[in-house]
PDB file of C-alpha atoms in Angstrom:
ATOM      1  CA  UNK A 920       0.000   0.000   0.000  1.00 46.00           C
ATOM      2  CA  UNK A 921       1.364   3.414  -0.961  1.00 47.00           C
ATOM      3  CA  UNK A 922      -0.917   6.296  -1.598  1.00 52.00           C
ATOM      4  CA  UNK A 923       1.332   9.276  -1.254  1.00 47.00           C
ATOM      5  CA  UNK A 924       4.125   9.361  -3.839  1.00 52.00           C
ATOM      6  CA  UNK A 925       6.403   7.115  -5.928  1.00 47.00           C
ATOM      7  CA  UNK A 926       8.433   4.562  -4.006  1.00 51.00           C
ATOM      8  CA  UNK A 927      11.165   2.108  -4.986  1.00 40.00           C
ATOM      9  CA  UNK A 928      10.142  -0.608  -2.513  1.00 41.00           C
ATOM     10  CA  UNK A 929       8.344  -2.775  -5.079  1.00 45.00           C
ATOM     11  CA  UNK A 930       9.497  -1.564  -8.509  1.00 45.00           C
ATOM     12  CA  UNK A 931       7.044  -2.710 -11.191  1.00 47.00           C
ATOM     13  CA  UNK A 932       8.100  -4.662 -14.229  1.00 46.00           C
ATOM     14  CA  UNK A 933       8.444  -2.461 -17.305  1.00 50.00           C
ATOM     15  CA  UNK A 934       7.722  -4.575 -20.378  1.00 49.00           C
ATOM     16  CA  UNK A 935       7.710  -3.040 -23.828  1.00 44.00           C
ATOM     17  CA  UNK A 936       4.541  -1.139 -24.783  1.00 48.00           C
ATOM     18  CA  UNK A 937       1.922  -3.208 -26.553  1.00 47.00           C
ATOM     19  CA  UNK A 938       1.551  -2.658 -30.272  1.00 41.00           C
ATOM     20  CA  UNK A 939      -1.649  -1.247 -31.693  1.00 46.00           C
ATOM     21  CA  UNK A 940      -2.645   0.781 -28.632  1.00 70.00           C
ATOM     22  CA  UNK A 941      -5.828  -1.251 -28.244  1.00 83.00           C
ATOM     23  CA  UNK A 942      -7.866  -1.553 -25.073  1.00 90.00           C
ATOM     24  CA  UNK A 943      -6.886  -4.726 -23.231  1.00 92.00           C
ATOM     25  CA  UNK A 944      -9.138  -7.757 -23.456  1.00 92.00           C
ATOM     26  CA  UNK A 945     -11.626  -7.865 -20.573  1.00 93.00           C
ATOM     27  CA  UNK A 946     -11.818  -4.133 -19.894  1.00 94.00           C
ATOM     28  CA  UNK A 947     -15.116  -3.592 -21.718  1.00 93.00           C
ATOM     29  CA  UNK A 948     -16.755  -6.271 -19.540  1.00 94.00           C
ATOM     30  CA  UNK A 949     -15.114  -5.132 -16.292  1.00 96.00           C
ATOM     31  CA  UNK A 950     -16.310  -1.513 -16.545  1.00 96.00           C
ATOM     32  CA  UNK A 951     -20.079  -2.248 -16.523  1.00 96.00           C
ATOM     33  CA  UNK A 952     -19.507  -4.863 -13.816  1.00 96.00           C
ATOM     34  CA  UNK A 953     -17.906  -2.164 -11.682  1.00 97.00           C
ATOM     35  CA  UNK A 954     -20.782   0.207 -12.457  1.00 97.00           C
ATOM     36  CA  UNK A 955     -23.306  -2.399 -11.293  1.00 97.00           C
ATOM     37  CA  UNK A 956     -21.307  -2.858  -8.078  1.00 97.00           C
ATOM     38  CA  UNK A 957     -21.097   0.912  -7.588  1.00 97.00           C
ATOM     39  CA  UNK A 958     -24.817   1.535  -8.072  1.00 96.00           C
ATOM     40  CA  UNK A 959     -25.810  -1.547  -6.083  1.00 96.00           C
ATOM     41  CA  UNK A 960     -23.834  -0.420  -3.055  1.00 96.00           C
ATOM     42  CA  UNK A 961     -25.062   3.148  -3.372  1.00 95.00           C
ATOM     43  CA  UNK A 962     -28.724   2.151  -3.501  1.00 95.00           C
ATOM     44  CA  UNK A 963     -28.988  -1.102  -1.556  1.00 94.00           C
ATOM     45  CA  UNK A 964     -26.273  -0.707   1.097  1.00 93.00           C
ATOM     46  CA  UNK A 965     -26.006   3.045   1.533  1.00 92.00           C
ATOM     47  CA  UNK A 966     -29.669   3.755   0.812  1.00 90.00           C
ATOM     48  CA  UNK A 967     -29.100   6.568  -1.639  1.00 94.00           C
ATOM     49  CA  UNK A 968     -30.875   7.448  -4.890  1.00 92.00           C
ATOM     50  CA  UNK A 969     -29.617  10.671  -6.406  1.00 95.00           C
ATOM     51  CA  UNK A 970     -26.322  10.272  -4.577  1.00 96.00           C
ATOM     52  CA  UNK A 971     -25.862   6.829  -6.106  1.00 97.00           C
ATOM     53  CA  UNK A 972     -26.377   8.264  -9.586  1.00 97.00           C
ATOM     54  CA  UNK A 973     -23.749  10.932  -8.918  1.00 97.00           C
ATOM     55  CA  UNK A 974     -21.355   8.267  -7.636  1.00 97.00           C
ATOM     56  CA  UNK A 975     -22.020   6.228 -10.771  1.00 97.00           C
ATOM     57  CA  UNK A 976     -21.188   9.198 -12.989  1.00 98.00           C
ATOM     58  CA  UNK A 977     -17.937   9.764 -11.094  1.00 98.00           C
ATOM     59  CA  UNK A 978     -17.081   6.072 -11.507  1.00 98.00           C
ATOM     60  CA  UNK A 979     -17.731   6.230 -15.263  1.00 98.00           C
ATOM     61  CA  UNK A 980     -15.569   9.358 -15.538  1.00 98.00           C
ATOM     62  CA  UNK A 981     -12.780   7.514 -13.758  1.00 97.00           C
ATOM     63  CA  UNK A 982     -13.270   4.491 -16.008  1.00 97.00           C
ATOM     64  CA  UNK A 983     -12.986   6.733 -19.072  1.00 97.00           C
ATOM     65  CA  UNK A 984      -9.660   8.050 -17.792  1.00 96.00           C
ATOM     66  CA  UNK A 985      -8.533   4.468 -17.199  1.00 96.00           C
ATOM     67  CA  UNK A 986      -9.365   3.610 -20.823  1.00 95.00           C
ATOM     68  CA  UNK A 987      -7.358   6.560 -22.122  1.00 95.00           C
ATOM     69  CA  UNK A 988      -4.403   5.730 -19.875  1.00 94.00           C
ATOM     70  CA  UNK A 989      -4.477   2.057 -20.804  1.00 94.00           C
ATOM     71  CA  UNK A 990      -4.427   2.811 -24.520  1.00 92.00           C
ATOM     72  CA  UNK A 991      -1.350   4.964 -24.019  1.00 91.00           C
ATOM     73  CA  UNK A 992       0.602   3.234 -21.282  1.00 91.00           C
ATOM     74  CA  UNK A 993      -0.617  -0.303 -20.551  1.00 93.00           C
ATOM     75  CA  UNK A 994       1.776  -2.821 -22.145  1.00 92.00           C
ATOM     76  CA  UNK A 995      -0.288  -6.026 -21.979  1.00 92.00           C
ATOM     77  CA  UNK A 996      -2.975  -7.407 -24.263  1.00 92.00           C
ATOM     78  CA  UNK A 997      -5.364  -8.420 -21.474  1.00 92.00           C
ATOM     79  CA  UNK A 998      -6.719  -6.644 -18.426  1.00 94.00           C
ATOM     80  CA  UNK A 999      -6.017  -9.448 -16.007  1.00 92.00           C
ATOM     81  CA  UNK A1000      -7.623 -10.116 -12.641  1.00 94.00           C
ATOM     82  CA  UNK A1001      -5.176  -7.696 -10.974  1.00 94.00           C
ATOM     83  CA  UNK A1002      -6.450  -4.623 -12.796  1.00 95.00           C
ATOM     84  CA  UNK A1003     -10.023  -5.925 -12.600  1.00 96.00           C
ATOM     85  CA  UNK A1004      -9.690  -5.952  -8.799  1.00 96.00           C
ATOM     86  CA  UNK A1005      -8.339  -2.398  -8.843  1.00 96.00           C
ATOM     87  CA  UNK A1006     -11.292  -1.358 -11.017  1.00 97.00           C
ATOM     88  CA  UNK A1007     -13.656  -2.941  -8.473  1.00 97.00           C
ATOM     89  CA  UNK A1008     -11.820  -1.043  -5.737  1.00 96.00           C
ATOM     90  CA  UNK A1009     -12.480   2.129  -7.686  1.00 97.00           C
ATOM     91  CA  UNK A1010     -16.166   1.199  -7.839  1.00 98.00           C
ATOM     92  CA  UNK A1011     -16.267   0.665  -4.063  1.00 97.00           C
ATOM     93  CA  UNK A1012     -14.396   3.897  -3.392  1.00 97.00           C
ATOM     94  CA  UNK A1013     -16.545   6.089  -5.632  1.00 98.00           C
ATOM     95  CA  UNK A1014     -19.704   4.524  -4.164  1.00 97.00           C
ATOM     96  CA  UNK A1015     -18.806   6.306  -0.924  1.00 97.00           C
ATOM     97  CA  UNK A1016     -19.586   9.591  -2.666  1.00 97.00           C
ATOM     98  CA  UNK A1017     -23.305   8.679  -2.616  1.00 97.00           C
ATOM     99  CA  UNK A1018     -23.978   9.360   1.091  1.00 96.00           C
ATOM    100  CA  UNK A1019     -22.002  12.620   0.936  1.00 95.00           C
ATOM    101  CA  UNK A1020     -24.286  13.838  -1.851  1.00 95.00           C
ATOM    102  CA  UNK A1021     -27.308  12.643   0.127  1.00 93.00           C
ATOM    103  CA  UNK A1022     -26.268  14.604   3.216  1.00 92.00           C
ATOM    104  CA  UNK A1023     -25.247  11.520   5.220  1.00 92.00           C
ATOM    105  CA  UNK A1024     -21.650  11.218   6.373  1.00 92.00           C
ATOM    106  CA  UNK A1025     -19.588   8.501   8.039  1.00 91.00           C
ATOM    107  CA  UNK A1026     -21.108   5.475   9.766  1.00 94.00           C
ATOM    108  CA  UNK A1027     -20.551   1.742   9.958  1.00 95.00           C
ATOM    109  CA  UNK A1028     -21.439   1.066   6.308  1.00 96.00           C
ATOM    110  CA  UNK A1029     -18.882   3.603   5.083  1.00 96.00           C
ATOM    111  CA  UNK A1030     -16.227   2.086   7.348  1.00 97.00           C
ATOM    112  CA  UNK A1031     -17.045  -1.449   6.157  1.00 97.00           C
ATOM    113  CA  UNK A1032     -16.879  -0.558   2.460  1.00 97.00           C
ATOM    114  CA  UNK A1033     -13.641   1.358   2.968  1.00 96.00           C
ATOM    115  CA  UNK A1034     -12.160  -1.595   4.846  1.00 96.00           C
ATOM    116  CA  UNK A1035     -13.036  -3.962   1.995  1.00 95.00           C
ATOM    117  CA  UNK A1036     -11.456  -1.605  -0.544  1.00 93.00           C
ATOM    118  CA  UNK A1037      -8.324  -1.278   1.573  1.00 91.00           C
ATOM    119  CA  UNK A1038      -8.117  -5.047   2.122  1.00 91.00           C
ATOM    120  CA  UNK A1039      -8.214  -5.631  -1.626  1.00 92.00           C
ATOM    121  CA  UNK A1040      -5.257  -3.263  -1.954  1.00 86.00           C
ATOM    122  CA  UNK A1041      -2.821  -6.087  -1.358  1.00 82.00           C
ATOM    123  CA  UNK A1042      -4.712  -8.540  -3.556  1.00 91.00           C
ATOM    124  CA  UNK A1043      -4.263  -6.727  -6.869  1.00 87.00           C
ATOM    125  CA  UNK A1044      -0.482  -6.507  -6.497  1.00 84.00           C
ATOM    126  CA  UNK A1045      -0.239 -10.203  -5.632  1.00 89.00           C
ATOM    127  CA  UNK A1046      -2.384 -11.102  -8.648  1.00 91.00           C
ATOM    128  CA  UNK A1047      -0.246  -8.932 -10.922  1.00 90.00           C
ATOM    129  CA  UNK A1048       2.947 -10.677  -9.847  1.00 89.00           C
ATOM    130  CA  UNK A1049       1.337 -14.101 -10.057  1.00 91.00           C
ATOM    131  CA  UNK A1050      -0.013 -13.532 -13.575  1.00 90.00           C
ATOM    132  CA  UNK A1051       3.027 -11.692 -14.935  1.00 90.00           C
ATOM    133  CA  UNK A1052       0.977  -8.541 -15.623  1.00 91.00           C
ATOM    134  CA  UNK A1053       2.953  -6.073 -13.512  1.00 90.00           C
ATOM    135  CA  UNK A1054       3.264  -2.626 -15.076  1.00 90.00           C
ATOM    136  CA  UNK A1055       3.884   1.006 -14.246  1.00 88.00           C
ATOM    137  CA  UNK A1056       0.263   1.665 -15.175  1.00 92.00           C
ATOM    138  CA  UNK A1057      -1.039  -0.889 -12.678  1.00 91.00           C
ATOM    139  CA  UNK A1058       1.078   0.544  -9.863  1.00 87.00           C
ATOM    140  CA  UNK A1059      -0.106   4.088 -10.635  1.00 89.00           C
ATOM    141  CA  UNK A1060      -3.746   2.970 -10.956  1.00 94.00           C
ATOM    142  CA  UNK A1061      -3.569   1.319  -7.553  1.00 90.00           C
ATOM    143  CA  UNK A1062      -1.964   4.414  -6.005  1.00 87.00           C
ATOM    144  CA  UNK A1063      -4.600   6.772  -7.385  1.00 93.00           C
ATOM    145  CA  UNK A1064      -7.459   4.626  -6.070  1.00 95.00           C
ATOM    146  CA  UNK A1065      -5.854   4.714  -2.618  1.00 91.00           C
ATOM    147  CA  UNK A1066      -5.504   8.490  -2.847  1.00 93.00           C
ATOM    148  CA  UNK A1067      -9.166   8.862  -3.847  1.00 96.00           C
ATOM    149  CA  UNK A1068     -10.217   6.634  -0.936  1.00 96.00           C
ATOM    150  CA  UNK A1069      -8.275   8.819   1.509  1.00 96.00           C
ATOM    151  CA  UNK A1070      -9.831  12.008   0.126  1.00 97.00           C
ATOM    152  CA  UNK A1071     -13.406  10.703   0.264  1.00 97.00           C
ATOM    153  CA  UNK A1072     -12.954   9.325   3.776  1.00 97.00           C
ATOM    154  CA  UNK A1073     -11.491  12.657   4.894  1.00 97.00           C
ATOM    155  CA  UNK A1074     -14.596  14.439   3.591  1.00 97.00           C
ATOM    156  CA  UNK A1075     -16.789  11.952   5.469  1.00 97.00           C
ATOM    157  CA  UNK A1076     -14.798  12.502   8.651  1.00 96.00           C
ATOM    158  CA  UNK A1077     -15.019  16.261   8.299  1.00 95.00           C
ATOM    159  CA  UNK A1078     -18.802  16.153   7.884  1.00 93.00           C
ATOM    160  CA  UNK A1079     -19.661  13.321  10.259  1.00 92.00           C
ATOM    161  CA  UNK A1080     -17.131  13.384  13.102  1.00 91.00           C
ATOM    162  CA  UNK A1081     -15.984  15.960  15.665  1.00 91.00           C
ATOM    163  CA  UNK A1082     -12.661  16.588  13.946  1.00 93.00           C
ATOM    164  CA  UNK A1083     -11.875  19.935  12.350  1.00 89.00           C
ATOM    165  CA  UNK A1084     -10.514  20.956   8.946  1.00 91.00           C
ATOM    166  CA  UNK A1085      -7.100  19.523   9.808  1.00 88.00           C
ATOM    167  CA  UNK A1086      -8.476  16.128   8.783  1.00 93.00           C
ATOM    168  CA  UNK A1087      -8.384  17.292   5.171  1.00 94.00           C
ATOM    169  CA  UNK A1088      -4.596  17.040   5.328  1.00 93.00           C
ATOM    170  CA  UNK A1089      -5.066  13.263   5.280  1.00 95.00           C
ATOM    171  CA  UNK A1090      -7.001  13.506   2.021  1.00 95.00           C
ATOM    172  CA  UNK A1091      -5.316  16.213  -0.026  1.00 96.00           C
ATOM    173  CA  UNK A1092      -1.594  15.686   0.559  1.00 93.00           C
ATOM    174  CA  UNK A1093      -1.221  13.407  -2.473  1.00 91.00           C
ATOM    175  CA  UNK A1094      -2.814  16.013  -4.733  1.00 95.00           C
ATOM    176  CA  UNK A1095      -0.769  18.843  -3.245  1.00 95.00           C
ATOM    177  CA  UNK A1096       2.322  16.750  -3.905  1.00 93.00           C
ATOM    178  CA  UNK A1097       1.322  16.271  -7.562  1.00 93.00           C
ATOM    179  CA  UNK A1098       0.614  19.980  -7.887  1.00 94.00           C
ATOM    180  CA  UNK A1099       4.013  20.805  -6.491  1.00 94.00           C
ATOM    181  CA  UNK A1100       5.541  18.378  -8.987  1.00 93.00           C
ATOM    182  CA  UNK A1101       4.064  20.396 -11.839  1.00 94.00           C
ATOM    183  CA  UNK A1102       5.978  23.431 -10.575  1.00 94.00           C
ATOM    184  CA  UNK A1103       9.139  21.622  -9.480  1.00 94.00           C
ATOM    185  CA  UNK A1104       9.527  18.405 -11.566  1.00 94.00           C
ATOM    186  CA  UNK A1105      12.272  17.073  -9.293  1.00 94.00           C
ATOM    187  CA  UNK A1106       9.597  16.375  -6.670  1.00 94.00           C
ATOM    188  CA  UNK A1107       8.228  13.532  -8.823  1.00 91.00           C
ATOM    189  CA  UNK A1108      11.514  11.607  -8.842  1.00 91.00           C
ATOM    190  CA  UNK A1109      11.436   8.092  -7.297  1.00 87.00           C
ATOM    191  CA  UNK A1110      12.057   7.804  -3.585  1.00 86.00           C
ATOM    192  CA  UNK A1111      14.111   5.182  -1.744  1.00 88.00           C
ATOM    193  CA  UNK A1112      12.459   2.518   0.385  1.00 80.00           C
ATOM    194  CA  UNK A1113      11.178   3.845   3.708  1.00 86.00           C
ATOM    195  CA  UNK A1114       9.351   1.728   6.271  1.00 87.00           C
ATOM    196  CA  UNK A1115       8.573   4.903   8.180  1.00 90.00           C
ATOM    197  CA  UNK A1116       6.698   6.179   5.116  1.00 88.00           C
ATOM    198  CA  UNK A1117       4.756   2.934   4.864  1.00 83.00           C
ATOM    199  CA  UNK A1118       3.882   3.076   8.570  1.00 89.00           C
ATOM    200  CA  UNK A1119       2.555   6.614   8.144  1.00 91.00           C
ATOM    201  CA  UNK A1120       0.395   5.464   5.207  1.00 86.00           C
ATOM    202  CA  UNK A1121      -1.079   2.709   7.358  1.00 86.00           C
ATOM    203  CA  UNK A1122      -1.738   5.208  10.158  1.00 92.00           C
ATOM    204  CA  UNK A1123      -3.355   7.580   7.646  1.00 93.00           C
ATOM    205  CA  UNK A1124      -5.951   5.155   6.296  1.00 93.00           C
ATOM    206  CA  UNK A1125      -6.519   3.344   9.596  1.00 93.00           C
ATOM    207  CA  UNK A1126      -7.282   6.677  11.263  1.00 96.00           C
ATOM    208  CA  UNK A1127      -9.659   7.714   8.491  1.00 97.00           C
ATOM    209  CA  UNK A1128     -11.572   4.439   8.733  1.00 96.00           C
ATOM    210  CA  UNK A1129     -11.697   4.597  12.544  1.00 96.00           C
ATOM    211  CA  UNK A1130     -13.185   8.092  12.367  1.00 96.00           C
ATOM    212  CA  UNK A1131     -16.156   6.773  10.398  1.00 96.00           C
ATOM    213  CA  UNK A1132     -17.648   4.831  13.307  1.00 94.00           C
ATOM    214  CA  UNK A1133     -19.258   6.414  16.391  1.00 90.00           C
ATOM    215  CA  UNK A1134     -17.230   4.542  18.991  1.00 91.00           C
ATOM    216  CA  UNK A1135     -14.493   7.081  19.677  1.00 90.00           C
ATOM    217  CA  UNK A1136     -14.900   9.891  22.138  1.00 92.00           C
ATOM    218  CA  UNK A1137     -14.665  13.384  20.690  1.00 93.00           C
ATOM    219  CA  UNK A1138     -11.338  14.038  22.370  1.00 95.00           C
ATOM    220  CA  UNK A1139      -9.849  10.742  21.186  1.00 95.00           C
ATOM    221  CA  UNK A1140     -11.073  11.266  17.616  1.00 94.00           C
ATOM    222  CA  UNK A1141      -9.575  14.755  17.466  1.00 94.00           C
ATOM    223  CA  UNK A1142      -6.295  13.559  18.982  1.00 95.00           C
ATOM    224  CA  UNK A1143      -5.955  10.668  16.516  1.00 94.00           C
ATOM    225  CA  UNK A1144      -6.746  12.926  13.571  1.00 94.00           C
ATOM    226  CA  UNK A1145      -4.122  15.472  14.606  1.00 93.00           C
ATOM    227  CA  UNK A1146      -1.475  12.820  15.242  1.00 94.00           C
ATOM    228  CA  UNK A1147      -2.083  11.234  11.823  1.00 95.00           C
ATOM    229  CA  UNK A1148      -2.085  14.632  10.079  1.00 94.00           C
ATOM    230  CA  UNK A1149       1.145  15.654  11.799  1.00 94.00           C
ATOM    231  CA  UNK A1150       2.782  12.337  10.890  1.00 95.00           C
ATOM    232  CA  UNK A1151       1.754  12.652   7.249  1.00 94.00           C
ATOM    233  CA  UNK A1152       2.995  16.243   6.979  1.00 94.00           C
ATOM    234  CA  UNK A1153       6.286  15.175   8.579  1.00 95.00           C
ATOM    235  CA  UNK A1154       6.614  12.266   6.129  1.00 93.00           C
ATOM    236  CA  UNK A1155       5.984  14.422   3.086  1.00 93.00           C
ATOM    237  CA  UNK A1156       8.274  17.147   4.368  1.00 93.00           C
ATOM    238  CA  UNK A1157      11.090  14.686   4.958  1.00 94.00           C
ATOM    239  CA  UNK A1158      10.721  13.277   1.451  1.00 94.00           C
ATOM    240  CA  UNK A1159      10.649  16.718  -0.153  1.00 94.00           C
ATOM    241  CA  UNK A1160      13.883  17.622   1.641  1.00 94.00           C
ATOM    242  CA  UNK A1161      15.467  14.345   0.461  1.00 95.00           C
ATOM    243  CA  UNK A1162      14.356  14.938  -3.139  1.00 94.00           C
ATOM    244  CA  UNK A1163      15.649  18.508  -3.057  1.00 93.00           C
ATOM    245  CA  UNK A1164      19.005  17.327  -1.812  1.00 93.00           C
ATOM    246  CA  UNK A1165      19.266  14.650  -4.557  1.00 91.00           C
ATOM    247  CA  UNK A1166      17.919  16.529  -7.559  1.00 88.00           C
TER     248      UNK A1166
END
């Protein structure tokens, strides 16, 4: 799991780009399957109507971007179960937009769906290695789904828990990092392996999921949110200093 920035811990295989720039086999079937999962969760599990439709539109927009990226960067002829799992994770993640649109935030259902999406995070990488379908695209796809999950959970926590705006740091840091990379390209260089960085990522998502359920006292929820936000800011700051020193 790595949702913040590039890392050299598990470097993906970089096979030659596929000829023809065609969509991989299985993608056209996987996209509507993910849409059915997205809408089903939004309506049947989260009890939303209009919100579920909005979540479905967001999912389809994401799927369109996946199609464009796969045509340009995906080197294999078939989608594979690894990328299919990541697409299903995207469907689960975007389904969590439905209750936000409907004016309902956080709760046990949100925490459960987020936990399932996070649990599947390790499955897609294992499937990619097992099937020989590792790629830079797959690693980036997985990272962006994790980043989207963090952002949506942060919005839920802001609206449905006692924490303040500082919780947004747990959801926007990835996007701030990308924005900074557009100004200073050296920020997007690969980083060395760091178990501290991985530990902070675990703390980030675990805190966001914990804040979805009404079992924490207000003081404990606020304390956990601030600790996780401080740890994430420290982690990013340390990496930026390292990248600046090695540009």
